[in-house]
Coordinates of C-alpha atoms in Angstrom, one line a residue:
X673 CA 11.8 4.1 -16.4
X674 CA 12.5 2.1 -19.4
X675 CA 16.0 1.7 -19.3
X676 CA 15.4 0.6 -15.5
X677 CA 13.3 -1.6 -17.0
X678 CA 15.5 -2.6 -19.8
X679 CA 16.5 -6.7 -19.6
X680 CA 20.5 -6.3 -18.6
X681 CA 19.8 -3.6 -16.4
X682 CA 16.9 -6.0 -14.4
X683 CA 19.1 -8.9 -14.6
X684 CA 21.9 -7.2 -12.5
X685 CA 19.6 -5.0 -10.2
X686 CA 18.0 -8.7 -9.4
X687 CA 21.2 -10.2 -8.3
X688 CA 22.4 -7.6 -6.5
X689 CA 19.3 -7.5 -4.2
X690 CA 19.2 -11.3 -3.9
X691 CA 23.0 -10.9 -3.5
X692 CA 22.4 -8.0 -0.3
X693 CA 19.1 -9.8 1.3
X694 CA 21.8 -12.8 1.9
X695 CA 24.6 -11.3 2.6
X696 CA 23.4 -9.2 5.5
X697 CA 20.8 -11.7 6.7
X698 CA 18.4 -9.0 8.5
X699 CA 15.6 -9.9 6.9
X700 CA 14.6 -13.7 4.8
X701 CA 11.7 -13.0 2.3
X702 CA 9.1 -15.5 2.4
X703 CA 9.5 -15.6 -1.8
X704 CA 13.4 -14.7 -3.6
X705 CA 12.2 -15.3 -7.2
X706 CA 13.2 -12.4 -9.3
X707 CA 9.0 -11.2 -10.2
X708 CA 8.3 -10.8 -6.2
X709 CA 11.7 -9.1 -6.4
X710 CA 11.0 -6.6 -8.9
X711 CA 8.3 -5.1 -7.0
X712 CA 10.5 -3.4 -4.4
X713 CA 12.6 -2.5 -7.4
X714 CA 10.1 -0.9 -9.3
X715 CA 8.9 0.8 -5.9
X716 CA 11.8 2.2 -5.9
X717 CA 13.0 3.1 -9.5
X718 CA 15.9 0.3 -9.3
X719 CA 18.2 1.6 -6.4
X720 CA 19.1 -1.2 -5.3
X721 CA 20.1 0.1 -1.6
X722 CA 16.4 1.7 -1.6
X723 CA 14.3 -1.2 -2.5
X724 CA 16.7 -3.1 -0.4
X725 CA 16.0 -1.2 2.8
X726 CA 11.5 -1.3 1.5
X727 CA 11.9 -4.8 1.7
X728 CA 13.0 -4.7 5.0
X729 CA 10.5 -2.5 6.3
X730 CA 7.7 -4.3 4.5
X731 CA 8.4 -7.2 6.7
X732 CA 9.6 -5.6 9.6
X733 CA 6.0 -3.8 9.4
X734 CA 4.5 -7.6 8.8
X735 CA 5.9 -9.1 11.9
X736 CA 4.8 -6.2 14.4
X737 CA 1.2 -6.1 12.9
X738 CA 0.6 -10.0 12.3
X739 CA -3.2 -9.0 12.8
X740 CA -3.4 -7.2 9.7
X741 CA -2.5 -9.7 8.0
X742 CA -4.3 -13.3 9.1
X743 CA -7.4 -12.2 7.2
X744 CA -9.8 -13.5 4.5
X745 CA -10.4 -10.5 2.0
X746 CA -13.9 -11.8 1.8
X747 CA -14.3 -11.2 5.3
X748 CA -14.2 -7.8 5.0
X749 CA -16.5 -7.8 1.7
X750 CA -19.0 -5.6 4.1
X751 CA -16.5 -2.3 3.5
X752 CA -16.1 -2.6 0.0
X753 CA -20.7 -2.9 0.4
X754 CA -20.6 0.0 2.4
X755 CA -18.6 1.7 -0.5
X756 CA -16.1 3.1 2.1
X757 CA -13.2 2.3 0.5
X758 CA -12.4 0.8 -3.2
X759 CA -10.6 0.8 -6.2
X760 CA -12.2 2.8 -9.6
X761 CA -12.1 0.1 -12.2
X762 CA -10.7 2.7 -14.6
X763 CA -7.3 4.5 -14.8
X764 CA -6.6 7.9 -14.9
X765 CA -4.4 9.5 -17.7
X766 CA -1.1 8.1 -17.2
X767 CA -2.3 4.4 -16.4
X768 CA -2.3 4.6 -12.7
X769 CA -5.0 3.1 -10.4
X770 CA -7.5 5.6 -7.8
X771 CA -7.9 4.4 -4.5
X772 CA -11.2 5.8 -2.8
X773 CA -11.2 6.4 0.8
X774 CA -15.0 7.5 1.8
X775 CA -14.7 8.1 4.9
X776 CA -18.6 9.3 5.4
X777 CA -19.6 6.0 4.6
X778 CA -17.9 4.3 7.1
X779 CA -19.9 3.3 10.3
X780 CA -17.4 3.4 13.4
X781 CA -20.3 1.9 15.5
X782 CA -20.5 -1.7 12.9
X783 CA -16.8 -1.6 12.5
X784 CA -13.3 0.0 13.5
X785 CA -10.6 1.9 11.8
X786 CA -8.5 -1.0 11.9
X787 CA -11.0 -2.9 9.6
X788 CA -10.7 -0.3 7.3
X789 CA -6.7 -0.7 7.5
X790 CA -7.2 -4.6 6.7
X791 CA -9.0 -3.9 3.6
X792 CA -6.8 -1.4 2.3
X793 CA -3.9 -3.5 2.9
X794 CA -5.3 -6.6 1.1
X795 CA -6.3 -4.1 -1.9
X796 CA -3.0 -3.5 -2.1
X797 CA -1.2 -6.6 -1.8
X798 CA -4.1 -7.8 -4.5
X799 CA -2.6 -4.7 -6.4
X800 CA 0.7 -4.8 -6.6
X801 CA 0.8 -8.4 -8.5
X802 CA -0.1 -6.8 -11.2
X803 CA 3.6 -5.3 -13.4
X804 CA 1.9 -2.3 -14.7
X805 CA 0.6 -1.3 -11.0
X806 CA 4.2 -1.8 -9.9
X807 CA 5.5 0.0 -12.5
X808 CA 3.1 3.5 -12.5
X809 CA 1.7 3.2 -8.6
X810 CA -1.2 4.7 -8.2
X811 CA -3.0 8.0 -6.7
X812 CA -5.4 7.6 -3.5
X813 CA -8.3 10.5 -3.1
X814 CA -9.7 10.8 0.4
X815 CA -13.3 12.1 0.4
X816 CA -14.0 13.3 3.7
X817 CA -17.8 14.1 2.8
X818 CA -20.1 12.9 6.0
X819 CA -17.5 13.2 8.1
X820 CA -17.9 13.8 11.5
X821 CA -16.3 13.5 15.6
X822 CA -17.6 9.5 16.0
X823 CA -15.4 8.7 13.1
X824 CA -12.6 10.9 14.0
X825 CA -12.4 9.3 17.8
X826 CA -12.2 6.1 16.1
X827 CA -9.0 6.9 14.6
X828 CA -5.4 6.5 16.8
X829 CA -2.3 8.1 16.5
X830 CA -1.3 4.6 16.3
X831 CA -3.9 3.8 12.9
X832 CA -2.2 7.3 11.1
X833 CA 0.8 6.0 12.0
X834 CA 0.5 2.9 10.1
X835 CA -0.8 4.6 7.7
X836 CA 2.1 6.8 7.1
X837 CA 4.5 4.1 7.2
X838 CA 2.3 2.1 4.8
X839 CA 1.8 4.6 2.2
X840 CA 6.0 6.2 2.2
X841 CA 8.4 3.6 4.0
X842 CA 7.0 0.2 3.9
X843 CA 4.5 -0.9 1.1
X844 CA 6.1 -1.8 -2.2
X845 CA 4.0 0.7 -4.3
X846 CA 4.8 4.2 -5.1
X847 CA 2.0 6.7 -4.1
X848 CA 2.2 9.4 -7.0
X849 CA -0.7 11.7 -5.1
X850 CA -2.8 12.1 -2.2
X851 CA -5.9 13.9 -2.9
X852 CA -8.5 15.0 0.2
X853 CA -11.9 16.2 -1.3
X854 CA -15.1 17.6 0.4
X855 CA -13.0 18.5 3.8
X856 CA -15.1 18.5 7.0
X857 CA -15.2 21.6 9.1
X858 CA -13.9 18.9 11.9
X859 CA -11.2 18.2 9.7
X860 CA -9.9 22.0 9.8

């Protein structure tokens, strides 16, 4: 909100969080400066206790999955040709970016779920240093058209998992809405 938002009220919600992340040492951020700072704030509307306890689980979620993480974004260049999952390069009404899961298009035979996961995670680290992205979040729509068993054996309990925590506990972005279009009869 605005008067989150509002230059006193930053100021102090900054040094508090700085003031926390030291005093109970559980986790050391591998930046302190107040506009990486900001974006567990703004996650989390400026409770200081919340975005305290996102930043903790964004890197506790970094150090058990290191793998999704030592990548080159260009590496995985193929998924974003394969159109399986990207970022509309408009906004919808209120601002917020659309993330486009198409699931159809993805070939579980070239490359695995986990692929997919890398990609949306750079996206998203690539999307949340921008301020108004921070700010507003975004909306993802899951278009399950072409779906079918080969790409549903692909996925793990573990991957949806990940997911899960990515998407509510442990990614500094807020998710306004989840949208699934053109459901699968395997889906039901």
């Amino acid at each position: 909100s605005r008067s989150s938002e509002a230059s006193e009220n930053k100021v102090r919600t900054l040094q508090e969080l700085s003031d926390i992340i030291y005093e109970r040492g559980e986790v050391m951020p591998l930046r302190m400066d107040d506009n990486y700072l900001l974006r567990f704030l703004r996650a989390r509307s400026f409770k200081v206790e919340s975005a305290y306890r996102l930043l903790v689980n964004y890197y506790t979620f970094r150090e058990n999955n290191p793998e999704f993480y030592d990548v080159n974004p260009l590496d995985l260049s193929f998924i974003g040709d394969a159109d399986a999952v990207s970022v509309m390069p408009y906004r919808e009404q209120t601002g917020r970016r659309i993330l486009i899961y198409k699931l159809g298009k993805w070939n579980p035979s070239e490359y695995a779920a986990d692929e997919l996961f890398k990609a949306t995670l750079a996206i998203l680290e690539l999307g949340i240093l921008e301020p108004r992205a921070q700010v507003l979040g975004g909306r993802v729509i899951w278009d399950l058209e072409g779906l079918a068993m080969a790409h549903y054996w692909q996925i793990s309990p573990a991957t949806v998992q990940k997911v899960i925590e990515i998407m509510v506990t442990s990614f500094p972005m807020k998710v306004h809405s989840i949208h699934i279009v053109n459901e699968s009869w395997v889906f039901d």
